[in-house]
């Protein structure tokens, strides 16, 4: 292996100018380096898609990121004389200029960054890219450079011009390329023949994109014969990405309400943005990919009645993450109500989420300002300021009862709050008086409330209201609740956590999944034996306490890594242990693995009992019947807020399957906005478990996944019967909570 091959393997960052300068210097003059396919295989498919040669003129062709490939030279010799080559490596351009100045005098060479080209609009009939886009799409860098480059390609191409991209067609590259050329472009994909008799590790593909003069949406055409491809991961990823993109394009063509980008809108995907269209509503993503610090989920709404009595032609309404799930902001009907009250002819509603966590409102408004100006109607071209309006976070009163730090968890806050709005479940249980909620918050994920409990006085614990005529609304740890009495430290100090009520909708969703094993639970309850239940992630201990109270046949072991959390649960959330509810201060993954290995030898874990550490041994025949994962990720930058990534890796999933009893169930609280991550987690779980079910909570990011290890599983036509079985097993004080759990069972769907 030569020096150049060594440095190519250790380049590391393919976007670094300095690295490429070093690479081309070591290779020396006249030594061409080819990415992917070579000219004999490229010639026919490439030339067939280039503009036709005429006797008078030759099409203007741009080759970005040319390096020292011989591709331009081969095209020149084939008759295409008007070729401009650019590369940000001065070493490469100098070498290629020396190599061609005499033999190919009409060819032009320029040192230039392909993500910021110095050409006027509509300059070239064709742009030929051989591996340039792939090199920009380094995983560590993300899609920013790739997006900037493709925007430049779109700008410099003439109407009718073609972008020809030679690529390995990896999913993250196509995931940018396909949407970027969705509206107003014709696209096709082809395979480049392999050099016989060699069989390279990766197949080269050619994506051809033609600039249409309309904003029409076309299906991606394909000349691929998949039966002739190797069928490996590369081909499978391509097929899946291509099918998904064509489904999206078909839905867009049919008028389906899909999440578009600002660029899609500017290309006319939903009509002319410069004009107000009465009653137009568009959901889209705003910013990101180098255009702003954050990416935003947004809705554009043009007032349904263009009466002319508006205070603003265009306004922006920012909804905090803690309120984004509310009906007023998440439903179409509620959003129109906001438009009417805003007095804006066009309202751009920005729904914040955990990706903006830590940023103050001033920073967010500064980030949004240049973006929303592009969405203002033409009538707002006078330069008038676009007003920003903000929904409050829903908290009417707040009192911090604890603030401290743990070496494992970081900064922790316990606070008592009164909300501006109320969930009807809570109001039906306590129809009079103010409702105070106690919240546990980790500052590392400040926008996510870890646990939320209802505080009551002892004398109210027996108060039950059967008022069923009030409209039901969704309740969650991130809901906003209404209270009237002023919150003060003295009043909350006299109150206790009410463990007969769960404020978090996903906790009720977790319990609804017990329906899948209700027949087994009923047999255990009848036999007066116990169901071994493990909950990984204590939080404030609300779910274990609720389960202990309503299903006395459960033997519950909670695994919590941080002893500080256990102390807070005891001191501030009235969490108590007994013979059938214990807490292990241990690593959750290791704890499950010990269960898996317990058939060969006894396993032990540290248990805290009244503050004293001791070891408890599990019997060799112990299996877990119910395993619940409810832990947050210490670093949510991966796109997954819950659980921590290790809990959905295949080795742990296999350990879970081994640790579960034949009748057992594995439950994961999954929180991610990324469809890719969601699909990845579901795919991994499908590969391990025999049956998989999902509960997507309305107006929530949470999705609860239920996995069963057994060969046999309840049929969907028996769900109603199983839900009734579960209902009978629940010893609950409040019929409203029982009904919420039963209602959730009706939304569980089969994934496998």
XYZ file of C-alpha atoms in Angstrom:
752
model
C 0.000 0.000 0.000
C 1.432 3.361 -1.076
C 1.617 6.602 0.834
C -1.390 8.068 -0.965
C -3.569 5.088 -0.137
C -2.456 5.330 3.476
C -3.360 9.003 3.718
C -6.699 8.374 1.965
C -7.569 5.845 4.650
C -6.615 8.275 7.402
C -8.066 11.444 5.875
C -10.757 11.344 8.512
C -12.494 14.559 7.510
C -13.289 14.557 3.777
C -14.467 18.174 4.083
C -11.032 19.496 5.147
C -9.162 21.547 2.526
C -5.851 21.017 4.332
C -6.263 17.219 4.301
C -6.947 17.195 0.567
C -4.015 19.491 -0.168
C -1.764 17.019 1.668
C -3.324 14.088 -0.187
C -2.804 15.573 -3.649
C 0.739 16.703 -2.749
C 1.723 13.165 -1.743
C 0.164 11.620 -4.852
C 2.285 13.864 -7.056
C 1.710 15.251 -10.546
C -0.083 13.359 -13.284
C -1.291 10.527 -11.071
C -5.087 10.553 -11.428
C -7.216 9.302 -8.564
C -10.691 7.951 -9.422
C -13.656 7.800 -7.091
C -16.085 4.978 -7.827
C -16.504 3.877 -11.484
C -13.976 4.598 -14.233
C -14.487 6.018 -17.732
C -15.129 2.786 -19.733
C -18.087 2.032 -17.449
C -19.216 5.675 -17.163
C -18.960 6.760 -20.787
C -22.230 5.540 -22.312
C -24.654 6.193 -19.426
C -23.098 9.596 -18.682
C -22.957 10.944 -22.230
C -26.520 9.751 -22.898
C -27.777 12.194 -20.267
C -25.607 15.188 -21.192
C -26.960 17.902 -23.525
C -26.417 17.037 -27.187
C -23.349 18.378 -28.942
C -23.920 20.687 -31.904
C -21.582 21.951 -34.604
C -21.807 25.529 -33.362
C -21.863 25.361 -29.580
C -20.833 23.011 -26.816
C -22.903 22.881 -23.596
C -21.484 24.641 -20.580
C -20.553 21.910 -18.052
C -19.424 22.364 -14.438
C -17.424 19.680 -12.629
C -17.360 20.596 -8.908
C -14.857 18.929 -6.563
C -12.876 17.752 -9.591
C -9.744 16.705 -7.668
C -7.265 15.092 -10.072
C -9.797 12.725 -11.661
C -9.520 12.195 -15.411
C -13.306 12.507 -15.845
C -13.126 16.074 -17.246
C -10.346 15.094 -19.620
C -12.369 12.162 -20.935
C -15.421 14.373 -21.451
C -13.286 16.967 -23.253
C -11.856 14.332 -25.566
C -15.407 13.109 -26.260
C -16.238 16.549 -27.691
C -17.463 18.531 -24.669
C -15.063 21.477 -24.808
C -16.761 24.038 -22.512
C -15.938 22.468 -19.157
C -15.255 24.430 -15.969
C -13.575 22.500 -13.130
C -13.526 23.741 -9.530
C -11.952 22.423 -6.334
C -11.037 24.075 -3.060
C -7.606 22.408 -3.172
C -5.110 24.748 -4.819
C -2.703 21.815 -5.114
C -5.180 19.784 -7.185
C -6.130 22.691 -9.479
C -2.466 23.634 -10.083
C -1.638 20.026 -10.948
C -4.591 19.663 -13.337
C -3.877 22.992 -15.033
C -0.270 21.958 -15.737
C -1.482 18.602 -17.011
C -3.999 20.022 -19.501
C -2.914 23.529 -20.487
C -1.439 22.376 -23.811
C -3.561 19.369 -24.781
C -6.911 20.820 -23.666
C -6.550 24.611 -23.853
C -10.299 25.404 -23.699
C -10.790 23.686 -20.356
C -11.042 26.039 -17.351
C -9.724 25.411 -13.831
C -10.605 27.498 -10.754
C -9.872 27.262 -7.042
C -13.345 27.572 -5.545
C -15.476 26.235 -2.712
C -18.339 24.197 -4.204
C -20.608 25.217 -1.293
C -20.199 28.908 -2.194
C -19.686 29.239 -5.950
C -18.694 32.479 -7.645
C -20.933 32.049 -10.688
C -24.045 33.974 -11.701
C -27.451 32.312 -11.745
C -28.398 30.035 -14.675
C -24.810 29.592 -15.956
C -24.494 25.885 -16.800
C -26.403 23.338 -18.868
C -25.004 20.508 -16.762
C -23.280 19.920 -13.434
C -21.416 16.608 -13.207
C -20.555 15.444 -9.676
C -18.432 12.358 -9.102
C -18.430 11.691 -5.364
C -18.464 15.361 -4.349
C -21.802 15.267 -2.540
C -20.868 12.022 -0.783
C -17.630 13.593 0.492
C -19.513 16.577 1.937
C -21.957 14.347 3.805
C -19.589 13.295 6.582
C -21.615 11.933 9.548
C -19.697 14.161 11.977
C -20.460 17.252 9.886
C -24.096 16.457 9.144
C -26.017 17.739 6.150
C -25.120 21.443 6.407
C -22.390 21.499 3.732
C -24.309 19.124 1.483
C -27.395 21.320 1.680
C -25.392 24.470 0.876
C -23.777 22.726 -2.104
C -27.072 21.494 -3.571
C -28.581 24.969 -3.189
C -25.683 26.312 -5.245
C -26.173 23.602 -7.890
C -29.833 24.578 -8.209
C -28.858 28.239 -8.550
C -26.203 27.893 -11.267
C -28.158 25.457 -13.467
C -30.104 26.875 -16.394
C -33.784 25.927 -16.846
C -33.724 22.526 -18.498
C -30.198 21.933 -17.174
C -29.171 18.671 -15.536
C -27.399 17.756 -12.316
C -25.710 14.383 -12.756
C -24.574 12.945 -9.436
C -22.406 9.836 -9.252
C -22.896 8.450 -5.758
C -22.896 5.383 -3.534
C -26.540 6.292 -2.814
C -26.274 5.897 0.947
C -29.511 6.624 2.775
C -28.252 9.781 4.523
C -27.133 11.210 1.149
C -30.388 10.356 -0.635
C -32.257 11.629 2.418
C -30.933 15.097 1.524
C -30.794 14.780 -2.259
C -34.371 13.571 -2.841
C -36.227 16.265 -0.826
C -33.894 19.002 -2.078
C -35.038 18.359 -5.651
C -38.651 17.487 -4.901
C -40.620 20.359 -6.446
C -39.889 21.577 -9.950
C -37.354 18.874 -10.843
C -37.471 15.631 -12.813
C -35.343 12.878 -11.306
C -34.166 9.440 -12.373
C -31.692 6.939 -10.940
C -29.488 4.476 -12.789
C -26.828 1.900 -11.988
C -23.300 2.164 -13.413
C -22.065 -1.179 -14.805
C -19.250 -2.785 -12.857
C -15.847 -3.326 -14.374
C -15.585 -7.003 -15.303
C -14.568 -9.315 -13.783
C -14.119 -7.300 -10.574
C -16.883 -6.981 -8.017
C -16.310 -3.880 -5.878
C -17.601 -3.648 -2.339
C -19.922 -0.795 -3.326
C -22.059 -0.229 -6.394
C -21.952 3.196 -8.094
C -25.253 4.848 -9.012
C -26.064 7.844 -11.179
C -28.830 10.237 -10.120
C -29.960 12.571 -12.910
C -31.974 15.671 -11.984
C -33.427 18.011 -14.611
C -34.507 21.576 -13.821
C -38.154 21.936 -14.804
C -39.676 25.304 -15.637
C -42.753 24.514 -13.513
C -43.140 23.589 -9.845
C -44.663 20.227 -10.709
C -43.950 17.196 -8.553
C -42.716 14.099 -10.396
C -42.178 10.518 -9.318
C -38.528 9.393 -9.387
C -37.979 7.181 -12.396
C -35.642 4.216 -12.127
C -33.879 2.050 -14.681
C -32.569 -0.224 -11.946
C -32.908 -3.969 -12.342
C -32.781 -4.957 -8.685
C -32.578 -8.639 -9.544
C -29.145 -7.992 -11.055
C -27.835 -6.141 -7.997
C -26.154 -7.918 -5.104
C -29.061 -7.475 -2.669
C -26.763 -6.320 0.146
C -27.262 -3.507 2.644
C -26.450 -0.836 0.041
C -29.171 -2.057 -2.345
C -31.726 -2.555 0.427
C -31.157 0.981 1.755
C -31.514 2.419 -1.745
C -34.738 0.512 -2.466
C -36.275 1.552 0.871
C -35.284 5.229 0.517
C -36.515 5.365 -3.091
C -39.861 3.755 -2.225
C -40.385 6.079 0.753
C -39.606 9.174 -1.321
C -42.026 8.169 -4.076
C -44.724 7.562 -1.454
C -44.131 11.083 -0.117
C -44.292 12.507 -3.641
C -47.510 10.647 -4.349
C -49.047 11.979 -1.131
C -47.918 15.512 -1.968
C -49.505 15.209 -5.405
C -52.750 13.986 -3.849
C -52.892 16.999 -1.536
C -52.011 15.149 1.688
C -50.947 17.370 4.600
C -47.241 16.516 4.826
C -44.430 18.281 6.651
C -42.754 20.397 3.978
C -39.607 22.530 4.149
C -39.317 26.279 3.631
C -37.552 25.549 0.366
C -40.499 23.407 -0.778
C -42.855 26.297 -0.042
C -40.683 28.822 -1.865
C -40.758 26.529 -4.899
C -44.545 26.737 -4.911
C -45.468 23.434 -3.269
C -48.537 25.087 -1.712
C -49.086 28.008 -4.037
C -47.648 31.514 -4.181
C -46.449 32.570 -0.724
C -46.376 36.200 -1.796
C -50.166 36.224 -1.837
C -52.623 35.562 0.972
C -54.914 32.596 0.301
C -57.994 32.520 2.478
C -58.012 29.531 4.833
C -54.621 28.145 3.747
C -52.877 26.029 6.402
C -49.421 24.508 5.859
C -47.328 22.432 8.257
C -43.602 22.661 7.561
C -40.104 22.692 9.033
C -38.287 25.989 9.295
C -34.540 26.530 9.513
C -31.693 24.147 10.223
C -29.097 22.803 7.779
C -26.920 25.897 8.078
C -29.701 28.466 7.714
C -30.272 28.932 11.459
C -29.100 27.729 14.858
C -32.235 25.640 15.406
C -34.773 23.809 13.294
C -38.419 24.566 14.071
C -41.773 22.863 13.617
C -44.079 25.483 12.151
C -47.580 26.066 10.800
C -48.470 28.825 8.339
C -52.094 29.977 8.541
C -53.767 32.548 6.285
C -56.897 33.857 8.022
C -60.117 32.191 6.917
C -61.879 35.524 6.628
C -59.866 38.177 4.800
C -61.983 41.012 6.164
C -59.266 43.636 6.086
C -59.666 44.491 9.764
C -56.301 43.053 10.740
C -53.772 44.531 13.117
C -50.900 42.835 11.242
C -50.332 41.512 7.751
C -48.018 38.859 9.227
C -47.310 37.805 12.791
C -45.359 35.075 14.582
C -46.788 33.137 17.513
C -44.283 31.083 19.574
C -45.610 28.155 21.614
C -43.303 26.843 24.398
C -42.486 23.147 24.373
C -44.419 22.647 27.614
C -47.629 23.768 25.890
C -47.114 22.563 22.312
C -49.197 19.417 22.903
C -52.281 21.323 24.077
C -55.401 21.133 21.946
C -55.355 24.894 21.359
C -51.969 24.707 19.642
C -51.772 21.136 18.308
C -55.197 20.776 16.656
C -56.254 22.507 13.461
C -59.418 23.867 15.054
C -57.492 25.294 17.993
C -54.916 26.906 15.708
C -57.640 28.745 13.784
C -58.885 30.109 17.109
C -55.400 31.494 17.775
C -55.365 33.092 14.310
C -58.653 34.858 15.002
C -57.469 36.209 18.354
C -54.099 37.324 16.923
C -55.708 39.735 14.418
C -53.067 38.730 11.829
C -53.842 38.136 8.149
C -51.082 35.507 8.159
C -49.913 33.822 11.340
C -46.770 31.713 11.532
C -47.071 29.451 14.560
C -43.771 28.098 15.909
C -44.080 24.995 18.101
C -40.956 24.677 20.248
C -39.614 21.302 21.343
C -36.632 19.833 23.196
C -34.217 20.806 20.390
C -34.399 24.436 21.553
C -33.839 23.484 25.197
C -31.643 25.969 27.021
C -32.208 28.852 24.595
C -33.972 31.927 25.934
C -36.786 33.616 24.049
C -34.609 36.500 22.863
C -32.177 34.064 21.219
C -35.026 32.165 19.584
C -36.595 35.347 18.198
C -33.235 36.482 16.835
C -32.777 33.086 15.168
C -36.296 33.150 13.694
C -36.352 36.743 12.401
C -34.566 36.241 9.043
C -36.544 33.040 8.428
C -40.028 34.430 8.969
C -39.312 37.471 6.785
C -39.177 35.051 3.847
C -42.728 33.945 4.678
C -44.312 37.388 4.829
C -46.850 38.084 2.058
C -46.026 40.611 -0.659
C -48.250 43.152 1.028
C -45.648 43.306 3.836
C -42.844 44.583 1.583
C -42.834 47.993 3.237
C -40.224 46.775 5.697
C -42.554 46.949 8.682
C -41.527 44.855 11.665
C -43.130 41.410 12.034
C -44.465 41.166 15.601
C -43.644 38.177 17.814
C -46.289 36.863 20.209
C -45.688 34.153 22.776
C -47.932 31.750 24.649
C -47.034 31.526 28.307
C -45.610 28.237 29.622
C -48.927 27.565 31.309
C -47.643 27.993 34.843
C -49.617 30.464 36.915
C -47.727 30.050 40.199
C -44.414 28.366 40.963
C -42.554 27.532 44.168
C -39.149 25.802 44.216
C -39.033 23.331 47.118
C -35.647 21.762 46.332
C -32.647 22.622 44.199
C -29.481 20.560 44.297
C -26.907 18.591 42.367
C -26.074 14.927 41.955
C -22.774 13.671 40.572
C -24.693 11.266 38.313
C -27.734 13.283 37.279
C -26.484 16.858 37.538
C -28.711 19.748 38.618
C -32.116 18.721 39.958
C -35.167 20.836 40.795
C -38.340 19.927 42.677
C -41.047 22.563 42.304
C -44.729 23.015 43.098
C -46.840 24.666 40.402
C -50.369 25.792 39.702
C -51.238 25.638 35.999
C -53.354 28.046 34.002
C -55.378 25.232 32.457
C -56.773 22.042 33.917
C -57.036 18.461 32.706
C -60.579 17.217 33.031
C -59.543 13.916 34.639
C -58.106 15.796 37.606
C -61.030 18.214 37.813
C -63.533 15.366 37.846
C -61.716 13.760 40.766
C -61.335 17.066 42.616
C -64.061 19.365 41.253
C -63.474 22.079 43.844
C -60.371 23.773 45.162
C -57.024 24.568 43.610
C -54.835 21.825 42.176
C -51.133 21.920 43.005
C -48.694 19.682 41.135
C -45.218 18.735 42.292
C -42.665 18.287 39.509
C -39.233 16.646 39.324
C -36.990 18.243 36.696
C -33.446 17.397 35.592
C -31.715 20.494 34.265
C -29.939 18.427 31.577
C -33.365 18.056 29.928
C -35.077 21.110 31.368
C -37.896 21.035 28.836
C -38.866 17.525 29.939
C -40.681 17.043 33.245
C -39.367 13.759 34.660
C -42.233 13.206 37.096
C -45.363 15.081 38.039
C -47.621 14.346 41.016
C -50.889 15.774 42.272
C -50.750 17.202 45.799
C -53.803 16.943 48.062
C -54.760 17.301 51.691
C -55.638 14.068 53.473
C -59.276 15.024 53.909
C -59.669 15.279 50.132
C -58.443 11.780 49.395
C -61.937 10.342 49.592
C -63.500 13.028 47.405
C -64.731 11.532 44.160
C -66.857 13.272 41.569
C -68.721 11.355 38.912
C -69.363 14.356 36.736
C -69.044 12.757 33.310
C -70.611 15.587 31.299
C -67.383 17.552 31.018
C -65.233 17.167 27.949
C -62.294 14.768 28.408
C -58.859 16.119 27.641
C -55.408 14.514 27.525
C -53.308 14.477 30.702
C -49.546 14.111 30.839
C -46.461 15.085 32.777
C -46.139 17.886 30.300
C -49.810 19.024 30.465
C -50.889 22.384 31.680
C -53.399 22.368 34.539
C -55.641 25.116 35.831
C -55.732 26.394 39.385
C -57.278 29.419 41.040
C -55.812 29.631 44.517
C -52.499 31.393 44.930
C -49.650 28.978 45.581
C -47.596 29.552 48.695
C -45.009 27.521 50.509
C -47.162 27.007 53.604
C -50.086 25.522 51.670
C -47.948 23.006 49.741
C -46.013 22.011 52.868
C -49.279 20.799 54.430
C -50.098 18.555 51.467
C -49.202 15.032 50.373
C -48.668 13.359 47.025
C -51.868 11.605 45.968
C -50.744 8.182 44.719
C -54.192 7.186 43.449
C -53.803 9.530 40.459
C -51.251 9.564 37.631
C -50.668 12.908 35.936
C -48.601 11.411 33.115
C -50.603 9.982 30.229
C -47.792 7.684 29.167
C -47.881 6.011 32.622
C -51.521 5.140 31.985
C -50.469 4.003 28.512
C -47.894 1.660 30.024
C -50.555 0.086 32.235
C -52.941 -0.264 29.269
C -50.391 -2.601 27.676
C -50.940 -5.090 30.514
C -54.027 -5.982 28.482
C -51.730 -8.037 26.243
C -51.052 -10.449 29.154
C -54.291 -9.956 31.102
C -55.181 -13.647 30.957
C -51.899 -14.517 32.679
C -52.351 -11.728 35.230
C -55.837 -12.972 36.041
C -54.562 -16.528 36.589
C -51.849 -15.253 38.953
C -54.308 -13.100 40.881
C -56.728 -16.032 41.215
C -53.942 -18.302 42.437
C -52.877 -15.641 44.955
C -49.289 -15.736 43.708
C -47.201 -12.809 42.481
C -46.107 -11.286 39.202
C -42.415 -10.353 39.150
C -42.247 -6.749 37.931
C -39.098 -4.714 37.287
C -39.187 -0.973 36.619
C -35.911 0.558 35.448
C -35.933 4.252 36.295
C -37.447 5.425 39.576
C -38.063 9.110 38.927
C -40.324 10.241 41.737
C -41.584 6.682 42.216
C -45.118 7.529 41.069
C -45.658 4.623 38.669
C -44.429 1.925 41.120
C -46.538 3.377 43.942
C -49.619 3.491 41.720
C -49.082 -0.092 40.540
C -48.546 -1.293 44.093
C -51.860 0.255 45.146
C -54.014 -0.925 42.237
C -52.526 -4.380 41.542
C -51.628 -5.981 44.863
C -50.435 -9.207 43.212
C -47.403 -7.440 41.691
C -44.000 -7.872 43.332
C -42.179 -4.748 42.167
C -38.437 -4.163 42.056
C -37.298 -0.719 40.922
C -33.787 -0.200 39.590
C -32.342 3.305 39.945
C -28.740 4.269 39.261
C -28.681 7.420 41.405
C -29.281 7.147 45.166
C -30.027 10.888 45.262
C -33.165 10.279 43.209
C -34.371 7.697 45.721
C -33.861 10.163 48.575
C -35.813 12.849 46.707
C -38.631 10.414 45.959
C -38.898 9.598 49.671
C -38.528 13.138 50.975
C -40.634 15.063 48.461
C -42.949 12.554 46.759
C -43.953 10.318 49.699
C -42.427 7.231 48.116
C -42.310 4.243 50.491
C -40.992 0.710 50.192
C -42.402 -2.495 51.612
C -41.991 -6.246 51.171
C -43.425 -6.085 47.634
C -41.889 -2.790 46.533
C -38.123 -2.486 46.805
C -35.506 -0.265 45.193
C -32.157 -1.447 43.873
C -29.405 1.126 43.489
C -27.771 -0.505 40.496
C -27.131 -0.306 36.780
C -30.344 -1.329 35.021
C -28.622 -3.146 32.160
C -26.431 -5.156 34.520
C -29.445 -5.946 36.692
C -31.303 -7.503 33.752
C -28.239 -9.448 32.651
C -27.997 -10.946 36.137
C -31.567 -12.115 35.801
C -30.677 -13.668 32.459
C -27.719 -15.503 33.982
C -29.489 -16.493 37.191
C -30.314 -19.948 35.851
C -26.632 -20.831 36.127
C -25.830 -19.081 39.367
C -27.371 -16.796 41.954
C -27.264 -13.111 41.159
C -27.284 -10.214 43.545
C -27.910 -6.497 43.519
C -27.550 -3.750 46.074
C -30.820 -2.869 47.756
C -31.411 0.128 49.967
C -33.684 -0.652 52.896
C -34.252 2.326 55.181
C -31.022 3.820 53.933
C -28.830 0.746 54.645
C -27.094 -1.148 51.854
C -27.324 -4.911 51.691
C -27.212 -7.658 49.085
C -30.278 -9.582 47.989
C -30.009 -12.812 46.020
C -32.383 -13.841 43.268
C -33.451 -17.485 43.114
C -32.003 -19.422 40.225
C -35.459 -19.955 38.689
C -36.515 -16.297 38.841
C -37.842 -14.757 35.645
C -39.252 -11.297 35.027
C -42.935 -11.131 34.093
C -43.160 -7.382 33.451
C -40.127 -5.238 32.577
C -40.630 -1.488 32.135
C -37.921 0.855 30.821
C -38.624 4.472 31.782
C -35.280 6.280 31.845
C -34.149 9.440 30.080
C -30.991 9.786 28.002
C -28.189 11.763 29.616
C -27.419 13.158 26.158
C -30.424 13.714 23.885
C -28.308 15.155 21.059
C -28.592 11.785 19.318
C -32.247 12.573 18.721
C -33.643 10.212 21.364
C -34.772 11.704 24.691
C -35.946 8.408 26.192
C -34.615 5.847 26.804
C -30.816 5.945 26.936
C -29.471 4.387 23.727
C -27.984 1.331 25.474
C -31.474 0.162 26.422
C -32.448 -0.353 22.776
C -29.192 -1.917 21.579
C -29.463 -5.520 20.409
C -27.292 -7.063 23.205
C -29.584 -5.639 25.889
C -32.733 -6.601 23.988
C -31.476 -10.180 23.772
C -30.732 -10.136 27.513
C -34.287 -8.910 28.135
C -35.774 -11.720 26.076
C -33.776 -14.299 28.043
C -34.748 -12.722 31.371
C -38.501 -12.608 30.613
C -40.863 -15.405 31.499
C -42.762 -17.119 28.702
C -45.841 -15.046 29.569
C -43.843 -11.855 30.127
C -43.979 -8.409 28.548
C -41.274 -5.814 27.871
C -42.371 -2.154 27.819
C -40.320 0.822 26.603
C -41.226 4.506 26.837
C -39.774 5.857 23.572
C -39.416 9.613 23.066
C -37.970 10.814 19.758
C -39.068 13.149 16.975
C -36.815 11.410 14.457
C -38.674 8.908 12.231
C -35.308 7.363 11.393
C -34.482 6.671 15.047
C -38.021 5.443 15.701
C -37.786 3.038 12.748
C -34.362 1.866 13.928
C -35.614 1.056 17.444
C -38.715 -0.716 16.148
C -36.636 -2.672 13.625
C -34.223 -3.867 16.316
C -37.057 -4.940 18.588
C -38.782 -6.759 15.734
C -35.574 -8.679 15.158
C -35.513 -9.940 18.763
C -39.125 -10.362 19.903
C -41.864 -12.507 18.441
C -44.612 -9.912 18.824
C -44.501 -6.132 18.953
C -47.207 -3.561 19.694
C -47.275 0.215 19.879
C -49.299 2.931 21.582
C -48.819 6.398 20.092
C -50.069 8.932 22.602
C -52.216 11.689 21.154
C -50.587 15.111 21.085
C -47.426 13.628 22.648
C -43.965 12.693 21.453
C -44.112 9.575 23.650
C -44.666 6.211 22.013
C -44.998 3.167 24.272
C -43.634 -0.042 22.732
C -44.777 -3.453 24.026
C -42.780 -6.598 23.173
C -43.703 -10.223 23.863
C -41.174 -13.082 23.813
C -43.698 -15.928 23.481
C -44.650 -17.677 20.257
C -48.332 -17.284 21.016
C -50.066 -13.951 21.365
C -53.509 -12.542 21.899
C -55.371 -11.883 18.654
C -56.519 -8.347 17.931
C -60.181 -9.383 17.754
C -59.878 -10.368 21.436
C -58.470 -7.013 22.580
C -61.832 -5.820 23.913
C -62.266 -8.974 25.982
C -58.715 -8.698 27.321
C -59.258 -5.021 28.170
C -62.285 -6.027 30.260
C -60.121 -8.614 32.030
C -57.569 -5.928 32.841
C -60.270 -3.538 34.006
C -61.495 -6.100 36.562
C -57.948 -6.543 37.884
C -57.471 -2.820 38.573
C -58.337 -1.792 42.128
C -58.854 1.928 41.525
C -60.663 4.566 43.553
C -61.584 6.646 40.541
C -63.582 5.313 37.571
C -62.197 8.152 35.434
C -58.691 6.682 35.624
C -59.947 3.180 34.911
C -61.757 4.482 31.838
C -58.628 6.313 30.627
C -56.663 3.057 30.788
C -59.393 1.133 28.942
C -59.595 3.860 26.300
C -55.828 3.613 25.774
C -56.077 -0.159 25.102
C -58.201 0.646 22.042
C -55.330 2.598 20.507
C -52.717 -0.165 20.772
C -51.733 -1.408 17.313
C -49.759 -4.441 16.193
C -46.319 -3.861 14.643
C -45.356 -7.520 14.301
